[in-house]
Amino acid sequence: MEYQDELKARIQHVNAVLRDYMPKETGFQKTLLAAMNYSVDAGGKRMRPIMMECAYQMYGGKDAQAAPFMAAMEMIHTSS
């Protein structure tokens, strides 16, 4: 697989993980949640969670146990 294709696939995977952990924009707090999600939805290279997942897999990880940590790292990074 070409580098650009691999990177694009990994970014899409990270974006899917982030969507799973971002709060749903419903109820009275909809405006606040939309503002919180805005910075994460802005996009980016997503290199931090990609590197975290690669390291996890390199040391034998095969399931999605790293997913919440990947999401947390990217959310903290994008909100600061």
GROMACS .gro file of C-alpha atoms in nm:
model
   80
    1MET     CA    1   0.000   0.000   0.000
    2GLU     CA    2   0.126   0.347  -0.085
    3TYR     CA    3   0.219   0.579   0.203
    4GLN     CA    4  -0.053   0.833   0.122
    5ASP     CA    5  -0.319   0.561   0.104
    6GLU     CA    6  -0.205   0.413   0.435
    7LEU     CA    7  -0.206   0.755   0.601
    8LYS     CA    8  -0.552   0.837   0.466
    9ALA     CA    9  -0.690   0.504   0.594
   10ARG     CA   10  -0.539   0.559   0.938
   11ILE     CA   11  -0.675   0.915   0.958
   12GLN     CA   12  -1.022   0.787   0.867
   13HIS     CA   13  -0.992   0.522   1.139
   14VAL     CA   14  -0.890   0.781   1.399
   15ASN     CA   15  -1.175   1.009   1.293
   16ALA     CA   16  -1.418   0.718   1.342
   17VAL     CA   17  -1.273   0.651   1.688
   18LEU     CA   18  -1.310   1.019   1.776
   19ARG     CA   19  -1.673   1.024   1.662
   20ASP     CA   20  -1.744   0.729   1.892
   21TYR     CA   21  -1.612   0.917   2.195
   22MET     CA   22  -1.740   1.267   2.123
   23PRO     CA   23  -2.061   1.365   2.304
   24LYS     CA   24  -2.381   1.373   2.102
   25GLU     CA   25  -2.514   1.724   2.039
   26THR     CA   26  -2.861   1.689   2.189
   27GLY     CA   27  -3.074   1.840   2.461
   28PHE     CA   28  -3.038   2.173   2.639
   29GLN     CA   29  -2.659   2.157   2.620
   30LYS     CA   30  -2.658   2.121   2.239
   31THR     CA   31  -2.483   2.456   2.181
   32LEU     CA   32  -2.212   2.382   2.438
   33LEU     CA   33  -2.150   2.034   2.298
   34ALA     CA   34  -2.134   2.171   1.944
   35ALA     CA   35  -1.865   2.415   2.058
   36MET     CA   36  -1.674   2.135   2.230
   37ASN     CA   37  -1.691   1.912   1.923
   38TYR     CA   38  -1.597   2.191   1.684
   39SER     CA   39  -1.226   2.188   1.768
   40VAL     CA   40  -1.204   1.811   1.731
   41ASP     CA   41  -1.402   1.811   1.405
   42ALA     CA   42  -1.171   2.072   1.253
   43GLY     CA   43  -0.951   1.794   1.119
   44GLY     CA   44  -0.578   1.759   1.120
   45LYS     CA   45  -0.307   1.506   1.062
   46ARG     CA   46  -0.403   1.296   1.368
   47MET     CA   47  -0.042   1.185   1.407
   48ARG     CA   48  -0.052   1.145   1.786
   49PRO     CA   49  -0.328   0.883   1.794
   50ILE     CA   50  -0.186   0.715   1.484
   51MET     CA   51   0.153   0.678   1.653
   52MET     CA   52  -0.013   0.555   1.973
   53GLU     CA   53  -0.203   0.287   1.784
   54CYS     CA   54   0.107   0.183   1.587
   55ALA     CA   55   0.306   0.148   1.910
   56TYR     CA   56   0.022  -0.052   2.068
   57GLN     CA   57   0.014  -0.286   1.769
   58MET     CA   58   0.393  -0.311   1.758
   59TYR     CA   59   0.390  -0.449   2.112
   60GLY     CA   60   0.125  -0.708   2.033
   61GLY     CA   61  -0.203  -0.520   2.077
   62LYS     CA   62  -0.470  -0.657   1.847
   63ASP     CA   63  -0.801  -0.516   1.970
   64ALA     CA   64  -0.945  -0.172   2.033
   65GLN     CA   65  -0.816  -0.124   2.389
   66ALA     CA   66  -0.608   0.175   2.280
   67ALA     CA   67  -0.908   0.356   2.127
   68PRO     CA   68  -1.016   0.559   2.433
   69PHE     CA   69  -0.658   0.669   2.491
   70MET     CA   70  -0.619   0.766   2.126
   71ALA     CA   71  -0.937   0.974   2.147
   72ALA     CA   72  -0.834   1.136   2.475
   73MET     CA   73  -0.492   1.231   2.343
   74GLU     CA   74  -0.633   1.394   2.031
   75MET     CA   75  -0.912   1.572   2.220
   76ILE     CA   76  -0.665   1.720   2.467
   77HIS     CA   77  -0.432   1.823   2.185
   78THR     CA   78  -0.699   1.990   1.974
   79SER     CA   79  -0.862   2.173   2.264
   80SER     CA   80  -0.540   2.332   2.390
   0.00000   0.00000   0.00000
